[in-house]
Coordinates of C-alpha atoms in Angstrom, one line a residue:
M1 CA 42.0 -3.5 -39.4
G2 CA 43.3 -0.9 -42.1
I3 CA 45.9 0.6 -40.3
T4 CA 47.9 2.8 -41.9
R5 CA 51.8 4.0 -41.4
E6 CA 50.5 7.3 -40.1
D7 CA 48.2 5.6 -37.6
V8 CA 51.2 3.7 -36.4
E9 CA 53.4 6.8 -35.9
L10 CA 50.7 8.3 -34.4
L11 CA 50.4 5.5 -31.7
R12 CA 54.0 5.5 -30.9
K13 CA 54.2 9.3 -30.1
A14 CA 51.2 8.6 -27.7
E15 CA 52.9 6.2 -26.1
E16 CA 56.1 7.9 -25.7
N17 CA 54.6 10.8 -24.4
V18 CA 52.3 12.0 -21.8
V19 CA 48.8 12.1 -22.4
G20 CA 48.5 15.5 -23.2
F21 CA 50.7 15.8 -25.6
V22 CA 48.0 14.2 -28.2
M23 CA 44.8 15.0 -25.8
D24 CA 45.5 18.9 -24.7
D25 CA 44.4 20.1 -28.8
D26 CA 41.3 18.7 -29.5
N27 CA 41.7 18.4 -32.9
D28 CA 44.7 16.0 -32.4
A29 CA 42.5 14.6 -29.8
K30 CA 39.6 13.6 -32.5
V31 CA 42.4 12.2 -34.6
Y32 CA 43.4 9.8 -31.6
S33 CA 40.6 9.5 -30.3
S34 CA 38.9 8.6 -33.7
L35 CA 42.1 5.8 -34.5
L36 CA 41.3 4.4 -30.8
L37 CA 37.8 3.8 -31.8
R38 CA 38.0 2.2 -34.9
I39 CA 40.7 -0.3 -34.2
L40 CA 38.6 -0.9 -31.4
K41 CA 35.6 -1.6 -33.2
N42 CA 37.6 -3.8 -36.0
A43 CA 40.1 -5.5 -33.8
N44 CA 37.7 -8.9 -35.0
D45 CA 38.2 -10.8 -31.4
D46 CA 42.0 -10.2 -31.2
A47 CA 41.7 -9.9 -27.9
K48 CA 45.5 -8.5 -27.7
V49 CA 44.7 -5.4 -29.5
T50 CA 41.4 -5.1 -27.9
M51 CA 42.6 -5.2 -24.6
Y52 CA 45.8 -2.7 -25.7
V53 CA 43.1 0.1 -27.2
L54 CA 41.0 -0.4 -23.5
R55 CA 43.7 0.3 -21.4
R56 CA 44.9 3.6 -23.7
L57 CA 41.3 5.1 -23.5
D58 CA 41.2 4.6 -19.6
T59 CA 44.6 6.0 -19.1
V60 CA 43.2 9.4 -21.4
V61 CA 39.9 9.7 -20.0
N62 CA 41.7 9.1 -16.0
D63 CA 45.5 10.3 -16.2
E64 CA 44.4 14.0 -14.5
P65 CA 41.2 13.3 -12.8
S66 CA 40.2 17.3 -13.2
L67 CA 40.4 16.8 -17.0
L68 CA 37.8 13.7 -17.0
P69 CA 35.0 15.3 -18.0
K70 CA 37.3 17.1 -21.1
R71 CA 38.6 13.8 -22.1
A72 CA 35.4 11.5 -21.6
R73 CA 33.9 14.7 -23.9
Q74 CA 36.1 14.6 -26.5
I75 CA 36.2 10.6 -26.9
A76 CA 32.8 10.9 -26.8
S77 CA 33.1 13.5 -29.8
A78 CA 35.4 11.5 -31.7
S79 CA 32.6 8.1 -31.5
A80 CA 29.9 10.5 -33.1
P81 CA 29.4 10.7 -37.0
P82 CA 30.8 14.4 -38.1
V83 CA 28.2 17.7 -37.5
E84 CA 27.7 20.1 -39.5
K85 CA 29.7 23.3 -38.9
D86 CA 27.3 25.9 -37.3
L87 CA 26.4 28.4 -40.2
L88 CA 27.2 31.6 -37.6
T89 CA 30.6 30.5 -37.0
D90 CA 31.9 28.3 -39.6
E91 CA 33.1 26.0 -36.6
A92 CA 32.3 22.7 -35.4
P93 CA 30.7 22.7 -31.8
S94 CA 32.9 22.9 -29.2
T95 CA 33.8 19.3 -27.0
S96 CA 33.4 22.2 -24.3
S97 CA 30.0 23.3 -25.2
L98 CA 27.0 23.1 -22.6
H99 CA 25.6 20.9 -24.5
A100 CA 25.1 17.1 -24.7
V101 CA 27.9 15.2 -26.8
Q102 CA 26.0 11.5 -27.9
L103 CA 29.0 8.4 -26.9
D104 CA 28.2 5.6 -29.5
A105 CA 28.9 3.2 -26.9
E106 CA 27.9 0.0 -29.7
P107 CA 31.9 -1.1 -30.1
F108 CA 32.0 -1.3 -26.2
M109 CA 28.3 -2.9 -25.7
A110 CA 29.6 -5.7 -28.7
L111 CA 32.6 -6.5 -26.3
L112 CA 30.4 -6.8 -23.4
A113 CA 29.0 -10.4 -24.7
Q114 CA 32.3 -12.0 -23.9
S115 CA 31.0 -12.5 -19.9
N116 CA 33.4 -12.5 -17.3
S117 CA 36.4 -11.6 -19.7
P118 CA 39.4 -9.5 -19.1
V119 CA 38.0 -7.6 -22.3
A120 CA 34.2 -7.5 -21.2
V121 CA 35.5 -5.8 -18.0
A122 CA 37.5 -3.4 -19.3
A123 CA 35.4 -2.6 -21.8
A124 CA 32.5 -1.7 -19.0
H125 CA 35.3 -0.3 -16.8
T126 CA 36.1 1.9 -19.7
L127 CA 32.0 2.6 -20.7
A128 CA 31.5 3.7 -17.2
L129 CA 34.1 6.2 -17.2
L130 CA 32.8 8.1 -19.9
L131 CA 29.5 7.9 -19.6
A132 CA 30.1 9.2 -15.9
A133 CA 31.1 12.3 -17.2
P134 CA 29.1 15.6 -17.1
K135 CA 27.4 16.2 -20.4
V136 CA 27.8 12.9 -22.2
E137 CA 24.9 10.9 -23.0
S138 CA 24.5 7.5 -25.2
A139 CA 21.1 5.8 -26.2
D140 CA 23.0 2.3 -24.8
T141 CA 22.7 3.5 -21.2
E142 CA 20.0 1.7 -19.5
A143 CA 20.7 -1.1 -21.7
F144 CA 24.5 -0.4 -20.2
V145 CA 23.2 -0.6 -16.5
R146 CA 20.4 -3.4 -17.2
W147 CA 23.6 -5.8 -18.1
I148 CA 25.8 -4.5 -15.0
L149 CA 22.9 -5.8 -12.8
A150 CA 22.5 -9.3 -14.5
E151 CA 26.3 -10.0 -14.3
L152 CA 26.0 -9.0 -10.0
D153 CA 22.7 -10.9 -9.9
S154 CA 24.4 -14.1 -11.3
A155 CA 27.7 -13.2 -9.1
G156 CA 24.6 -13.2 -6.2
S157 CA 24.3 -16.8 -6.6
S158 CA 27.5 -18.0 -8.0
P159 CA 29.7 -20.1 -6.5
S160 CA 32.8 -17.5 -8.3
G161 CA 30.3 -15.0 -7.0
I162 CA 33.0 -12.3 -5.2
T163 CA 35.3 -12.8 -8.0
Q164 CA 33.0 -11.6 -10.3
A165 CA 31.3 -9.1 -8.0
R166 CA 34.9 -7.6 -7.4
D167 CA 35.3 -7.4 -11.0
Y168 CA 32.0 -4.6 -12.1
V169 CA 30.9 -3.3 -8.2
P170 CA 33.8 -1.0 -8.8
T171 CA 32.3 -0.2 -12.5
L172 CA 28.5 0.5 -11.0
A173 CA 29.9 2.8 -8.4
I174 CA 31.2 5.0 -11.0
L175 CA 28.0 4.8 -12.9
L176 CA 26.4 5.9 -9.6
R177 CA 27.5 9.0 -10.0
R178 CA 24.7 9.8 -12.3
I179 CA 21.4 10.6 -10.5
D180 CA 19.7 9.1 -13.5
V181 CA 21.5 5.7 -13.0
R182 CA 20.8 5.4 -9.2
H183 CA 17.2 5.7 -10.3
E184 CA 17.8 3.2 -12.8
V185 CA 19.3 0.7 -10.0
G186 CA 16.7 1.6 -7.1
Q187 CA 13.9 0.9 -9.7
S188 CA 15.5 -2.4 -10.7
G189 CA 15.7 -3.4 -7.2
G190 CA 19.2 -2.6 -6.7
V191 CA 18.8 -2.0 -2.9
Q192 CA 18.0 -5.1 -2.0
L193 CA 20.6 -6.6 -5.1
L194 CA 23.8 -4.5 -3.2
C195 CA 22.5 -6.2 0.7
R196 CA 22.5 -9.5 -0.9
L197 CA 26.0 -9.3 -2.1
L198 CA 26.9 -7.7 1.0
Q199 CA 25.9 -10.7 3.2
I200 CA 27.1 -12.8 0.6
T201 CA 30.3 -11.6 0.8
S202 CA 30.5 -10.9 4.1
R203 CA 29.7 -14.4 4.8
D204 CA 32.2 -15.9 2.6
S205 CA 35.2 -14.0 4.1
S206 CA 34.2 -15.2 7.2
N207 CA 34.4 -19.0 6.0
S208 CA 37.5 -18.0 4.1
S209 CA 39.7 -16.5 7.5
S210 CA 38.3 -19.7 9.1
S211 CA 39.4 -22.2 6.7
G212 CA 42.3 -20.5 6.2
G213 CA 41.0 -19.7 2.8
A214 CA 43.3 -18.1 0.1
A215 CA 44.7 -14.5 1.6
T216 CA 44.3 -13.0 -1.3
A217 CA 41.1 -13.3 -1.8
T218 CA 40.5 -12.6 2.1
Q219 CA 42.3 -9.5 2.0
S220 CA 40.4 -7.7 -1.0
V221 CA 37.0 -8.8 1.0
P222 CA 37.1 -5.7 3.0
Q223 CA 37.4 -3.3 -0.6
L224 CA 34.7 -5.0 -2.0
L225 CA 32.7 -4.0 0.8
Y226 CA 33.5 -0.5 1.1
E227 CA 32.9 -0.7 -2.8
L228 CA 28.7 -2.5 -2.3
C229 CA 28.1 0.1 0.5
F230 CA 29.1 3.3 -1.3
C231 CA 27.0 2.0 -3.9
L232 CA 24.3 1.8 -1.5
W233 CA 25.9 5.1 -0.1
T234 CA 24.6 7.2 -3.1
L235 CA 21.4 5.4 -3.8
S236 CA 20.8 6.9 -0.3
F237 CA 20.6 10.4 -1.0
E238 CA 17.6 9.7 -3.2
E239 CA 14.0 10.3 -1.8
K240 CA 12.0 8.3 -4.1
L241 CA 14.8 5.3 -3.1
Q242 CA 15.1 5.3 0.6
P243 CA 12.5 3.3 1.5
D244 CA 13.9 0.5 -0.1
F245 CA 16.1 0.7 2.7
V246 CA 13.6 -0.3 5.3
T247 CA 11.4 -2.8 2.9
T248 CA 15.2 -5.2 2.0
G249 CA 15.8 -4.8 5.4
A250 CA 19.5 -2.9 4.1
I251 CA 18.6 -0.8 7.5
H252 CA 19.5 -4.3 9.6
T253 CA 22.2 -5.8 6.9
L254 CA 24.1 -2.6 7.4
T255 CA 23.8 -2.3 11.0
G256 CA 25.5 -6.2 11.3
M257 CA 28.5 -4.5 8.8
V258 CA 29.1 -1.8 11.3
Q259 CA 29.1 -4.1 14.2
A260 CA 31.7 -6.7 11.8
A261 CA 33.5 -4.3 9.4
P262 CA 37.1 -5.2 9.0
R263 CA 38.0 -2.2 8.4
E264 CA 37.2 1.6 9.3
K265 CA 36.3 2.5 5.8
V266 CA 33.7 0.3 5.5
Q267 CA 31.7 1.4 8.6
R268 CA 32.3 5.3 7.5
M269 CA 30.0 4.1 4.5
C270 CA 27.9 2.5 6.8
I271 CA 27.4 5.3 9.4
A272 CA 27.3 7.8 6.2
I273 CA 24.2 6.2 5.0
F274 CA 22.2 5.9 8.4
A275 CA 23.4 10.3 8.5
N276 CA 21.5 10.2 5.0
L277 CA 18.1 8.6 6.6
A278 CA 18.4 10.7 9.8
Q279 CA 18.5 13.9 7.7
A280 CA 15.6 12.7 5.1
E281 CA 12.8 15.2 4.8
S282 CA 9.8 12.8 4.1
H283 CA 7.3 11.1 5.9
H284 CA 9.0 8.0 6.0
R285 CA 11.8 9.5 8.0
S286 CA 9.9 7.5 11.6
R287 CA 10.0 4.0 9.9
F288 CA 13.9 4.5 9.0
F289 CA 13.9 5.2 13.2
R290 CA 11.7 1.9 14.2
E291 CA 13.6 -0.3 12.0
M292 CA 17.5 1.1 13.4
H293 CA 16.1 0.8 16.7
A294 CA 14.7 -2.9 15.9
A295 CA 18.1 -3.2 14.2
G296 CA 20.0 -2.3 17.6
L297 CA 22.0 0.6 16.2
M298 CA 22.0 2.3 19.3
K299 CA 23.7 -0.1 20.8
A300 CA 25.8 -1.0 17.9
L301 CA 26.7 2.9 17.8
E302 CA 27.3 3.6 21.1
S303 CA 29.5 0.3 21.8
L304 CA 31.3 1.5 18.4
K305 CA 31.9 4.7 19.3
D306 CA 33.3 3.4 23.3
L307 CA 35.5 1.5 21.4
K308 CA 37.1 3.8 19.0
A309 CA 37.1 6.8 21.7
G310 CA 37.3 9.2 19.7
K311 CA 40.2 7.4 17.5
W312 CA 39.1 8.2 13.5
K313 CA 41.2 8.5 11.0
D314 CA 38.5 10.3 9.0
S315 CA 37.1 13.5 11.1
D316 CA 33.9 13.0 9.5
I317 CA 33.2 9.3 11.2
A318 CA 32.6 11.2 14.5
E319 CA 30.3 13.9 13.0
D320 CA 27.9 11.4 11.3
L321 CA 28.2 9.5 14.4
D322 CA 27.2 11.4 16.9
L323 CA 24.5 12.5 14.4
V324 CA 23.1 9.7 13.8
L325 CA 23.2 8.6 17.9
D326 CA 21.5 12.0 18.7
A327 CA 18.7 11.9 16.4
L328 CA 18.3 8.4 17.0
A329 CA 18.0 9.8 21.3
H330 CA 15.4 12.0 20.6
N331 CA 13.6 9.7 18.3
Y332 CA 13.6 7.2 21.1
Q333 CA 11.9 9.6 24.0
E334 CA 9.2 10.1 21.5
I335 CA 7.6 6.3 20.6
S336 CA 6.1 4.9 23.2
T337 CA 7.1 2.1 25.5
W338 CA 5.6 -0.5 23.6
E339 CA 7.2 0.7 20.6
R340 CA 10.1 0.9 22.3
Y341 CA 10.0 -2.9 23.7
A342 CA 8.9 -4.1 19.9
A343 CA 12.0 -2.7 18.7
E344 CA 14.2 -4.0 21.3
V345 CA 12.6 -7.7 21.1
K346 CA 12.9 -7.0 17.0
S347 CA 16.7 -6.5 17.4
G348 CA 17.1 -9.3 19.8
N349 CA 19.4 -7.1 22.2
L350 CA 17.2 -7.2 25.3
A351 CA 18.3 -5.8 28.6
W352 CA 16.7 -5.3 31.8
G353 CA 14.4 -2.1 32.4
A354 CA 11.6 -0.3 32.4
C355 CA 9.7 -2.6 29.9
H356 CA 10.5 -5.5 31.8
E357 CA 8.7 -4.7 35.1
D358 CA 5.0 -5.9 36.4
Q359 CA 3.6 -2.2 35.7
F360 CA 4.7 -2.3 32.0
W361 CA 3.2 -5.9 31.4
K362 CA -0.4 -5.0 32.9
E363 CA -0.5 -1.7 31.2
N364 CA 0.6 -3.5 27.7
V365 CA -0.2 -6.9 27.0
R366 CA -2.7 -6.6 24.7
S367 CA -0.6 -5.1 22.2
I368 CA 1.5 -8.2 22.0
E369 CA -1.6 -9.3 19.7
E370 CA -0.5 -7.6 17.0
D371 CA 0.4 -9.2 13.6
D372 CA -0.5 -12.6 15.3
F373 CA 1.7 -12.4 18.3
S374 CA 4.6 -11.8 15.9
L375 CA 6.9 -10.4 19.5
L376 CA 6.3 -13.3 21.4
K377 CA 7.1 -15.5 18.6
H378 CA 10.7 -13.5 18.5
L379 CA 10.7 -14.2 22.3
C380 CA 10.7 -18.0 21.7
T381 CA 13.6 -17.3 19.3
L382 CA 15.6 -15.8 21.5
L383 CA 15.8 -18.6 23.6
T384 CA 18.0 -20.3 22.1
S385 CA 20.3 -16.6 22.6
N386 CA 23.9 -17.4 23.0
D387 CA 24.0 -15.0 25.4
E388 CA 23.2 -16.0 28.6
E389 CA 21.3 -12.2 29.9
I390 CA 18.9 -12.1 26.3
V391 CA 17.9 -15.7 27.4
S392 CA 17.3 -14.9 31.2
I393 CA 15.0 -11.6 29.8
A394 CA 13.3 -13.7 27.1
C395 CA 11.9 -16.5 29.7
H396 CA 11.0 -13.5 32.2
D397 CA 8.9 -11.4 29.5
I398 CA 6.7 -15.0 27.9
G399 CA 6.1 -15.5 32.0
E400 CA 4.7 -12.1 32.1
F401 CA 2.9 -12.7 29.0
C402 CA 1.5 -16.0 30.5
R403 CA 0.6 -14.3 34.1
F404 CA -1.5 -11.5 32.0
Y405 CA -2.3 -11.9 29.1
P406 CA -5.9 -14.5 29.2
R407 CA -5.2 -17.8 27.9
G408 CA -1.3 -16.8 27.6
R409 CA -0.5 -20.3 28.9
D410 CA -2.3 -21.7 26.1
I411 CA -0.8 -19.9 23.6
A412 CA 2.5 -19.8 24.8
K413 CA 2.5 -23.9 24.8
H414 CA 1.2 -23.1 21.0
F415 CA 4.5 -21.4 19.9
G416 CA 6.8 -24.0 22.0
A417 CA 7.4 -21.9 24.9
K418 CA 6.9 -24.4 27.5
D419 CA 8.6 -27.4 26.1
A420 CA 11.9 -24.7 25.2
I421 CA 11.7 -23.3 28.9
M422 CA 12.1 -26.7 29.9
G423 CA 15.2 -27.6 29.0
L424 CA 16.7 -24.3 30.4
I425 CA 15.9 -25.7 33.8
D426 CA 18.9 -27.5 34.2
S427 CA 21.7 -24.3 32.5
E428 CA 24.5 -24.0 34.3
N429 CA 24.1 -20.5 34.6
H430 CA 22.4 -19.2 38.0
D431 CA 20.2 -16.7 36.7
V432 CA 19.0 -18.4 33.5
Q433 CA 18.4 -21.3 35.7
R434 CA 16.4 -19.3 38.0
H435 CA 14.0 -16.9 34.9
A436 CA 14.0 -20.2 33.2
L437 CA 11.6 -22.0 36.5
S438 CA 10.0 -18.8 37.6
A439 CA 8.5 -19.2 33.6
I440 CA 8.2 -22.4 33.7
S441 CA 5.5 -21.9 37.2
K442 CA 3.9 -19.0 36.0
I443 CA 3.0 -21.5 33.0
M444 CA 1.5 -23.7 34.6
V445 CA -0.4 -21.8 37.2
N446 CA -3.4 -21.6 36.5
K447 CA -4.8 -18.4 38.3
W448 CA -2.9 -15.8 39.1
E449 CA -5.2 -14.1 41.3
G450 CA -3.3 -13.9 45.0
V451 CA -0.2 -15.8 44.0
H452 CA 2.8 -13.8 44.2
A453 CA 5.6 -13.3 41.6

């Protein structure tokens, strides 16, 4: 590797002293950083030496958060070929210059080929720290982002998916400090990918808990959920990416996280995402609200607010929670009665109210034709709900549809409503039994003129 006695002495002094000993002076910093990068480039597959260098670089950058931008620029400057001195000042450009410093990321990128190894994980983390610093650029940034996304996509279909995601999600979270990276991730389907990982992580966590899985794995899940939500939160700031939270089903996924999240910090990130969408300055905002209503977010947040009763560790959560609830309540008053009903059915959270009365069905029954009777299909699905009140309401609404819609009886039978409701007549729950009998009578009767409901 061509390490001289002087190199060894410098490494020893750097080990024995605080980071500032070699990094506070730009010239010393360049000599030390150049040495580390040279060793990294010429380690010749020596994992022990490579890991030593990566840990030292990580320590240098992370030693003092306020100095991270400067330290990253010092390392980036040391990685670049020598530059000519300024003709006017006879000095080389300072690393504190306003101009971007180019980082030669090739030594780090070469290590990424050792996919899923400790070396690849450490190299990715250190490279992300360097690239996330202001005014540090690299020709390999896009390739690096694509590599991380590919690793995470692979994690989504791997038996060891949580472990692999746990290795690289923190790295992605660091990179997403850069706005250009947010757009690159978003354009590559990042919102959908992160939501898929959220669902897999949450599901595997539940399976591990119920089967008595390893305690360490189960305990690490909340942190991974938090980091995944953090990544989505950074993407939710970008107006061009906000529609993806509707089209990918992210709002439904995040609502589920609010209801089931094992830690307050996960709920905090989810609510912060909803707050960003609720304050969006785009024409898509009405779509966001409709999707939130359809996901049952309002009910979930109201339940969460009652459960916590203001006892949040972070006061920002209460502010965001009230902001989202107020926005949802205001939007609820603006949308039509049918839109509210459609959102309620799609959310699966049925509750007795004006949308389940005779007058509503008389006025709106034709609206159920939309999208090939998709709401009727949803109602049929809700007949198998574990919530007996929801089953009762679904029976009632299907009965009302048959009562007021021409040939409603035939359409309901076509979607399997009759057979499903017949199976509920023997229910042990009195309300379910009563509404099932009422619905069946409406399905069986040919004409309702003069017949009381």
